[in-house]
PDB file of C-alpha atoms in Angstrom:
ATOM      1  CA  UNK A1456      45.438 -34.028-100.873  1.00 72.00           C
ATOM      2  CA  UNK A1457      46.526 -31.508-103.496  1.00 90.00           C
ATOM      3  CA  UNK A1458      43.270 -29.622-104.062  1.00 89.00           C
ATOM      4  CA  UNK A1459      44.556 -27.753-107.092  1.00 91.00           C
ATOM      5  CA  UNK A1460      45.622 -30.982-108.825  1.00 95.00           C
ATOM      6  CA  UNK A1461      42.292 -32.621-107.971  1.00 94.00           C
ATOM      7  CA  UNK A1462      40.139 -29.925-109.552  1.00 95.00           C
ATOM      8  CA  UNK A1463      42.444 -29.503-112.521  1.00 94.00           C
ATOM      9  CA  UNK A1464      42.069 -33.226-113.187  1.00 95.00           C
ATOM     10  CA  UNK A1465      38.271 -33.017-112.874  1.00 94.00           C
ATOM     11  CA  UNK A1466      38.000 -30.275-115.485  1.00 95.00           C
ATOM     12  CA  UNK A1467      40.575 -31.873-117.738  1.00 95.00           C
ATOM     13  CA  UNK A1468      38.807 -35.234-117.776  1.00 95.00           C
ATOM     14  CA  UNK A1469      35.204 -33.975-117.934  1.00 94.00           C
ATOM     15  CA  UNK A1470      33.269 -31.353-119.853  1.00 95.00           C
ATOM     16  CA  UNK A1471      31.717 -28.616-117.672  1.00 94.00           C
ATOM     17  CA  UNK A1472      28.234 -30.012-118.362  1.00 95.00           C
ATOM     18  CA  UNK A1473      29.250 -33.465-117.099  1.00 95.00           C
ATOM     19  CA  UNK A1474      30.092 -32.514-113.501  1.00 96.00           C
ATOM     20  CA  UNK A1475      27.362 -33.067-110.917  1.00 96.00           C
ATOM     21  CA  UNK A1476      27.110 -29.402-109.877  1.00 96.00           C
ATOM     22  CA  UNK A1477      26.517 -28.149-113.442  1.00 96.00           C
ATOM     23  CA  UNK A1478      23.679 -25.661-113.952  1.00 97.00           C
ATOM     24  CA  UNK A1479      22.586 -24.493-117.375  1.00 96.00           C
ATOM     25  CA  UNK A1480      21.631 -21.240-115.660  1.00 97.00           C
ATOM     26  CA  UNK A1481      22.483 -20.040-112.145  1.00 98.00           C
ATOM     27  CA  UNK A1482      18.957 -18.708-111.725  1.00 97.00           C
ATOM     28  CA  UNK A1483      18.575 -18.664-107.929  1.00 98.00           C
ATOM     29  CA  UNK A1484      21.967 -17.011-107.402  1.00 98.00           C
ATOM     30  CA  UNK A1485      21.230 -14.415-110.072  1.00 97.00           C
ATOM     31  CA  UNK A1486      17.807 -13.663-108.624  1.00 97.00           C
ATOM     32  CA  UNK A1487      19.196 -13.148-105.118  1.00 97.00           C
ATOM     33  CA  UNK A1488      22.102 -11.010-106.295  1.00 97.00           C
ATOM     34  CA  UNK A1489      19.904  -8.770-108.426  1.00 94.00           C
ATOM     35  CA  UNK A1490      17.320  -8.498-105.636  1.00 94.00           C
ATOM     36  CA  UNK A1491      19.763  -7.364-102.964  1.00 94.00           C
ATOM     37  CA  UNK A1492      22.486  -5.698-105.037  1.00 87.00           C
ATOM     38  CA  UNK A1493      20.594  -3.605-107.525  1.00 72.00           C
ATOM     39  CA  UNK A1494      23.592  -1.613-108.735  1.00 88.00           C
ATOM     40  CA  UNK A1495      25.400  -3.041-111.746  1.00 90.00           C
ATOM     41  CA  UNK A1496      28.423  -1.054-110.545  1.00 93.00           C
ATOM     42  CA  UNK A1497      28.906  -3.531-107.714  1.00 96.00           C
ATOM     43  CA  UNK A1498      32.177  -5.436-107.520  1.00 98.00           C
ATOM     44  CA  UNK A1499      31.271  -9.130-107.672  1.00 98.00           C
ATOM     45  CA  UNK A1500      33.453 -12.165-106.983  1.00 98.00           C
ATOM     46  CA  UNK A1501      32.386 -15.726-107.761  1.00 98.00           C
ATOM     47  CA  UNK A1502      34.526 -17.968-105.550  1.00 98.00           C
ATOM     48  CA  UNK A1503      35.057 -21.393-107.071  1.00 97.00           C
ATOM     49  CA  UNK A1504      33.231 -20.076-110.133  1.00 97.00           C
ATOM     50  CA  UNK A1505      35.227 -22.254-112.510  1.00 94.00           C
ATOM     51  CA  UNK A1506      33.030 -23.176-115.450  1.00 96.00           C
ATOM     52  CA  UNK A1507      29.833 -21.903-113.787  1.00 97.00           C
ATOM     53  CA  UNK A1508      27.424 -19.906-115.920  1.00 98.00           C
ATOM     54  CA  UNK A1509      26.797 -17.333-113.211  1.00 98.00           C
ATOM     55  CA  UNK A1510      29.217 -15.008-114.964  1.00 98.00           C
ATOM     56  CA  UNK A1511      27.118 -15.213-118.146  1.00 98.00           C
ATOM     57  CA  UNK A1512      24.058 -14.009-116.258  1.00 97.00           C
ATOM     58  CA  UNK A1513      25.980 -11.259-114.485  1.00 97.00           C
ATOM     59  CA  UNK A1514      27.313  -9.915-117.757  1.00 97.00           C
ATOM     60  CA  UNK A1515      23.832 -10.070-119.292  1.00 97.00           C
ATOM     61  CA  UNK A1516      22.566  -8.114-116.265  1.00 95.00           C
ATOM     62  CA  UNK A1517      25.031  -5.296-116.895  1.00 96.00           C
ATOM     63  CA  UNK A1518      27.579  -6.102-114.202  1.00 96.00           C
ATOM     64  CA  UNK A1519      31.050  -5.083-115.367  1.00 94.00           C
ATOM     65  CA  UNK A1520      33.328  -5.518-112.331  1.00 97.00           C
ATOM     66  CA  UNK A1521      33.414  -9.324-112.069  1.00 98.00           C
ATOM     67  CA  UNK A1522      36.120 -11.627-110.741  1.00 98.00           C
ATOM     68  CA  UNK A1523      35.897 -15.403-111.093  1.00 98.00           C
ATOM     69  CA  UNK A1524      38.283 -17.314-108.841  1.00 98.00           C
ATOM     70  CA  UNK A1525      38.996 -21.028-109.065  1.00 98.00           C
ATOM     71  CA  UNK A1526      41.760 -23.532-108.387  1.00 97.00           C
ATOM     72  CA  UNK A1527      41.397 -24.953-111.893  1.00 97.00           C
ATOM     73  CA  UNK A1528      42.880 -23.086-114.836  1.00 97.00           C
ATOM     74  CA  UNK A1529      41.054 -25.490-117.161  1.00 96.00           C
ATOM     75  CA  UNK A1530      37.685 -24.559-115.673  1.00 97.00           C
ATOM     76  CA  UNK A1531      38.314 -20.833-116.048  1.00 98.00           C
ATOM     77  CA  UNK A1532      39.576 -21.323-119.585  1.00 97.00           C
ATOM     78  CA  UNK A1533      36.353 -23.170-120.448  1.00 96.00           C
ATOM     79  CA  UNK A1534      34.280 -20.245-119.181  1.00 97.00           C
ATOM     80  CA  UNK A1535      36.355 -17.676-121.041  1.00 98.00           C
ATOM     81  CA  UNK A1536      36.153 -19.705-124.239  1.00 97.00           C
ATOM     82  CA  UNK A1537      32.363 -20.044-123.856  1.00 97.00           C
ATOM     83  CA  UNK A1538      31.939 -16.285-123.433  1.00 98.00           C
ATOM     84  CA  UNK A1539      34.400 -15.303-126.148  1.00 97.00           C
ATOM     85  CA  UNK A1540      35.057 -11.577-126.370  1.00 97.00           C
ATOM     86  CA  UNK A1541      32.332 -10.911-123.792  1.00 97.00           C
ATOM     87  CA  UNK A1542      34.603 -12.482-121.192  1.00 97.00           C
ATOM     88  CA  UNK A1543      37.635 -10.355-121.926  1.00 98.00           C
ATOM     89  CA  UNK A1544      36.694  -7.839-119.243  1.00 97.00           C
ATOM     90  CA  UNK A1545      36.242 -10.472-116.536  1.00 98.00           C
ATOM     91  CA  UNK A1546      39.084 -10.922-114.036  1.00 98.00           C
ATOM     92  CA  UNK A1547      39.945 -14.633-114.212  1.00 98.00           C
ATOM     93  CA  UNK A1548      41.954 -15.707-111.140  1.00 98.00           C
ATOM     94  CA  UNK A1549      43.601 -19.113-110.726  1.00 97.00           C
ATOM     95  CA  UNK A1550      43.925 -19.072-106.956  1.00 97.00           C
ATOM     96  CA  UNK A1551      42.960 -20.653-103.639  1.00 97.00           C
ATOM     97  CA  UNK A1552      40.325 -18.668-101.762  1.00 98.00           C
ATOM     98  CA  UNK A1553      42.052 -19.496 -98.462  1.00 98.00           C
ATOM     99  CA  UNK A1554      45.320 -17.841 -99.471  1.00 97.00           C
ATOM    100  CA  UNK A1555      44.364 -15.388-102.231  1.00 98.00           C
ATOM    101  CA  UNK A1556      45.518 -11.803-101.782  1.00 96.00           C
ATOM    102  CA  UNK A1557      42.244  -9.882-101.599  1.00 98.00           C
ATOM    103  CA  UNK A1558      42.452  -6.109-101.523  1.00 97.00           C
ATOM    104  CA  UNK A1559      40.808  -4.920 -98.276  1.00 97.00           C
ATOM    105  CA  UNK A1560      37.187  -3.813 -98.635  1.00 97.00           C
ATOM    106  CA  UNK A1561      37.157  -4.307-102.381  1.00 97.00           C
ATOM    107  CA  UNK A1562      34.108  -6.561-102.857  1.00 98.00           C
ATOM    108  CA  UNK A1563      30.407  -5.692-102.799  1.00 97.00           C
ATOM    109  CA  UNK A1564      29.026  -9.141-103.650  1.00 98.00           C
ATOM    110  CA  UNK A1565      30.677 -12.413-102.595  1.00 98.00           C
ATOM    111  CA  UNK A1566      29.204 -15.534-104.199  1.00 98.00           C
ATOM    112  CA  UNK A1567      30.122 -19.136-103.468  1.00 98.00           C
ATOM    113  CA  UNK A1568      28.126 -22.112-104.654  1.00 98.00           C
ATOM    114  CA  UNK A1569      29.672 -25.402-103.550  1.00 96.00           C
ATOM    115  CA  UNK A1570      33.103 -24.402-102.235  1.00 98.00           C
ATOM    116  CA  UNK A1571      32.484 -23.860 -98.531  1.00 98.00           C
ATOM    117  CA  UNK A1572      31.059 -27.336 -97.980  1.00 98.00           C
ATOM    118  CA  UNK A1573      34.392 -28.873 -99.027  1.00 98.00           C
ATOM    119  CA  UNK A1574      36.105 -27.200 -96.057  1.00 98.00           C
ATOM    120  CA  UNK A1575      35.802 -30.068 -93.601  1.00 97.00           C
ATOM    121  CA  UNK A1576      38.319 -28.763 -91.044  1.00 97.00           C
ATOM    122  CA  UNK A1577      37.521 -25.879 -88.678  1.00 98.00           C
ATOM    123  CA  UNK A1578      40.806 -23.990 -89.381  1.00 98.00           C
ATOM    124  CA  UNK A1579      39.975 -23.971 -93.088  1.00 98.00           C
ATOM    125  CA  UNK A1580      36.540 -22.517 -92.452  1.00 98.00           C
ATOM    126  CA  UNK A1581      37.988 -19.902 -90.103  1.00 98.00           C
ATOM    127  CA  UNK A1582      40.534 -18.907 -92.752  1.00 98.00           C
ATOM    128  CA  UNK A1583      37.731 -18.639 -95.338  1.00 98.00           C
ATOM    129  CA  UNK A1584      35.616 -16.363 -93.129  1.00 98.00           C
ATOM    130  CA  UNK A1585      38.676 -14.222 -92.387  1.00 98.00           C
ATOM    131  CA  UNK A1586      39.130 -13.773 -96.139  1.00 98.00           C
ATOM    132  CA  UNK A1587      35.504 -12.715 -96.517  1.00 98.00           C
ATOM    133  CA  UNK A1588      35.887 -10.162 -93.730  1.00 98.00           C
ATOM    134  CA  UNK A1589      39.018  -8.791 -95.355  1.00 97.00           C
ATOM    135  CA  UNK A1590      37.556  -8.530 -98.843  1.00 98.00           C
ATOM    136  CA  UNK A1591      34.038  -7.259 -98.134  1.00 98.00           C
ATOM    137  CA  UNK A1592      32.948  -3.648 -98.072  1.00 97.00           C
ATOM    138  CA  UNK A1593      30.567  -2.726 -95.252  1.00 97.00           C
ATOM    139  CA  UNK A1594      26.951  -3.452 -96.219  1.00 96.00           C
ATOM    140  CA  UNK A1595      28.031  -5.773 -99.018  1.00 97.00           C
ATOM    141  CA  UNK A1596      26.212  -9.074 -99.504  1.00 97.00           C
ATOM    142  CA  UNK A1597      27.608 -12.566 -99.039  1.00 98.00           C
ATOM    143  CA  UNK A1598      25.776 -15.432-100.746  1.00 98.00           C
ATOM    144  CA  UNK A1599      27.008 -18.928 -99.880  1.00 98.00           C
ATOM    145  CA  UNK A1600      25.380 -22.161-101.057  1.00 98.00           C
ATOM    146  CA  UNK A1601      26.252 -25.589 -99.665  1.00 98.00           C
ATOM    147  CA  UNK A1602      24.732 -29.033 -99.561  1.00 98.00           C
ATOM    148  CA  UNK A1603      21.723 -29.059 -97.245  1.00 98.00           C
ATOM    149  CA  UNK A1604      21.360 -31.374 -94.224  1.00 98.00           C
ATOM    150  CA  UNK A1605      19.769 -33.961 -96.524  1.00 98.00           C
ATOM    151  CA  UNK A1606      22.241 -33.405 -99.333  1.00 98.00           C
ATOM    152  CA  UNK A1607      25.049 -35.752-100.412  1.00 97.00           C
ATOM    153  CA  UNK A1608      27.811 -36.818 -98.029  1.00 97.00           C
ATOM    154  CA  UNK A1609      30.445 -36.656-100.750  1.00 97.00           C
ATOM    155  CA  UNK A1610      31.044 -34.801-103.994  1.00 97.00           C
ATOM    156  CA  UNK A1611      33.674 -35.502-106.631  1.00 95.00           C
ATOM    157  CA  UNK A1612      35.027 -38.212-104.339  1.00 94.00           C
ATOM    158  CA  UNK A1613      35.605 -35.744-101.489  1.00 96.00           C
ATOM    159  CA  UNK A1614      33.938 -35.476 -98.086  1.00 97.00           C
ATOM    160  CA  UNK A1615      31.693 -32.461 -97.509  1.00 98.00           C
ATOM    161  CA  UNK A1616      29.953 -30.764 -94.581  1.00 98.00           C
ATOM    162  CA  UNK A1617      26.191 -30.359 -94.897  1.00 98.00           C
ATOM    163  CA  UNK A1618      24.416 -27.305 -93.462  1.00 98.00           C
ATOM    164  CA  UNK A1619      21.072 -25.980 -92.380  1.00 98.00           C
ATOM    165  CA  UNK A1620      20.676 -22.194 -92.785  1.00 97.00           C
ATOM    166  CA  UNK A1621      21.314 -21.682 -89.049  1.00 97.00           C
ATOM    167  CA  UNK A1622      24.399 -23.885 -89.023  1.00 98.00           C
ATOM    168  CA  UNK A1623      25.813 -22.161 -92.079  1.00 98.00           C
ATOM    169  CA  UNK A1624      25.247 -18.713 -90.606  1.00 97.00           C
ATOM    170  CA  UNK A1625      26.857 -19.842 -87.346  1.00 97.00           C
ATOM    171  CA  UNK A1626      30.127 -20.413 -89.219  1.00 98.00           C
ATOM    172  CA  UNK A1627      30.244 -16.734 -90.175  1.00 98.00           C
ATOM    173  CA  UNK A1628      29.094 -14.938 -87.046  1.00 96.00           C
ATOM    174  CA  UNK A1629      27.046 -11.926 -85.971  1.00 95.00           C
ATOM    175  CA  UNK A1630      28.740  -9.474 -88.364  1.00 97.00           C
ATOM    176  CA  UNK A1631      26.909 -11.293 -91.147  1.00 98.00           C
ATOM    177  CA  UNK A1632      23.211 -10.499 -90.843  1.00 98.00           C
ATOM    178  CA  UNK A1633      20.923 -13.033 -92.492  1.00 97.00           C
ATOM    179  CA  UNK A1634      18.613 -11.487 -95.060  1.00 97.00           C
ATOM    180  CA  UNK A1635      17.273 -14.570 -96.776  1.00 97.00           C
ATOM    181  CA  UNK A1636      17.809 -18.316 -96.938  1.00 97.00           C
ATOM    182  CA  UNK A1637      16.421 -20.825 -99.395  1.00 97.00           C
ATOM    183  CA  UNK A1638      16.586 -24.482-100.323  1.00 97.00           C
ATOM    184  CA  UNK A1639      17.261 -25.504-103.883  1.00 98.00           C
ATOM    185  CA  UNK A1640      16.533 -28.843-105.487  1.00 98.00           C
ATOM    186  CA  UNK A1641      19.392 -29.336-107.940  1.00 98.00           C
ATOM    187  CA  UNK A1642      19.091 -31.984-110.643  1.00 97.00           C
ATOM    188  CA  UNK A1643      22.495 -33.298-111.719  1.00 97.00           C
ATOM    189  CA  UNK A1644      23.277 -34.124-115.368  1.00 96.00           C
ATOM    190  CA  UNK A1645      22.815 -37.818-114.466  1.00 95.00           C
ATOM    191  CA  UNK A1646      19.336 -37.110-113.070  1.00 96.00           C
ATOM    192  CA  UNK A1647      20.083 -37.355-109.338  1.00 96.00           C
ATOM    193  CA  UNK A1648      18.422 -34.892-106.965  1.00 97.00           C
ATOM    194  CA  UNK A1649      20.630 -32.888-104.595  1.00 98.00           C
ATOM    195  CA  UNK A1650      19.399 -30.408-101.994  1.00 98.00           C
ATOM    196  CA  UNK A1651      21.311 -27.177-101.430  1.00 98.00           C
ATOM    197  CA  UNK A1652      21.087 -24.523 -98.702  1.00 98.00           C
ATOM    198  CA  UNK A1653      21.480 -20.893 -99.806  1.00 98.00           C
ATOM    199  CA  UNK A1654      22.226 -18.296 -97.152  1.00 98.00           C
ATOM    200  CA  UNK A1655      22.425 -14.617 -98.052  1.00 98.00           C
ATOM    201  CA  UNK A1656      23.818 -12.161 -95.495  1.00 98.00           C
ATOM    202  CA  UNK A1657      24.666  -8.505 -95.338  1.00 98.00           C
ATOM    203  CA  UNK A1658      28.104  -7.765 -93.927  1.00 98.00           C
ATOM    204  CA  UNK A1659      27.729  -5.302 -91.066  1.00 97.00           C
ATOM    205  CA  UNK A1660      31.106  -4.909 -89.357  1.00 95.00           C
ATOM    206  CA  UNK A1661      31.585  -2.939 -86.123  1.00 87.00           C
ATOM    207  CA  UNK A1662      32.088   0.847 -86.359  1.00 77.00           C
ATOM    208  CA  UNK A1663      35.890   0.651 -86.233  1.00 68.00           C
ATOM    209  CA  UNK A1664      35.971  -1.512 -89.360  1.00 61.00           C
ATOM    210  CA  UNK A1665      33.561   0.839 -91.120  1.00 62.00           C
ATOM    211  CA  UNK A1666      35.796   3.820 -90.371  1.00 59.00           C
ATOM    212  CA  UNK A1667      38.660   2.066 -92.118  1.00 56.00           C
ATOM    213  CA  UNK A1668      36.632   1.804 -95.325  1.00 51.00           C
TER     214      UNK A1668
END
């Protein structure tokens, strides 16, 4: 399947507030980021951010170094249009997280709501975690949200992998130290209830990796 074509079609055929993962406000993500990354100078990336409103909340919170990465140019264009001039300073990246060229140790906050659970093959997940390791600065925070064990089996016609907090953390490894995990009851625009698992970790690489920072 051509992932880029799939998501471009989704955001071409539907408004951002019609997709099942739409949130009027990314409140839980914003609360966790502000709680554990108090500095507005932090470099933040929203992976699969598309038309998400997380960027709106980050800008309102004073964050200035923000990158939103998504496979869909239409989704990013919708976000930029919604923000108007306020979005001109955001780095909008049409790219695949698995192959994007991340500058080493350039990110303080990595956020992903509803991308990781689409990676149904182990090599894809390993490539994703390798990208996180490459991009993150030591002691940065990684916040990943997926469907919970009792969440949907599919989304947007695609298979997903559902996770408990322990299972999600297991995919990342011991260098990612769990700080907090939560469940979220998400109500879709159609009224359906979906359960999400949020896992927030601090990236604590071994001393050799820290010395390279």
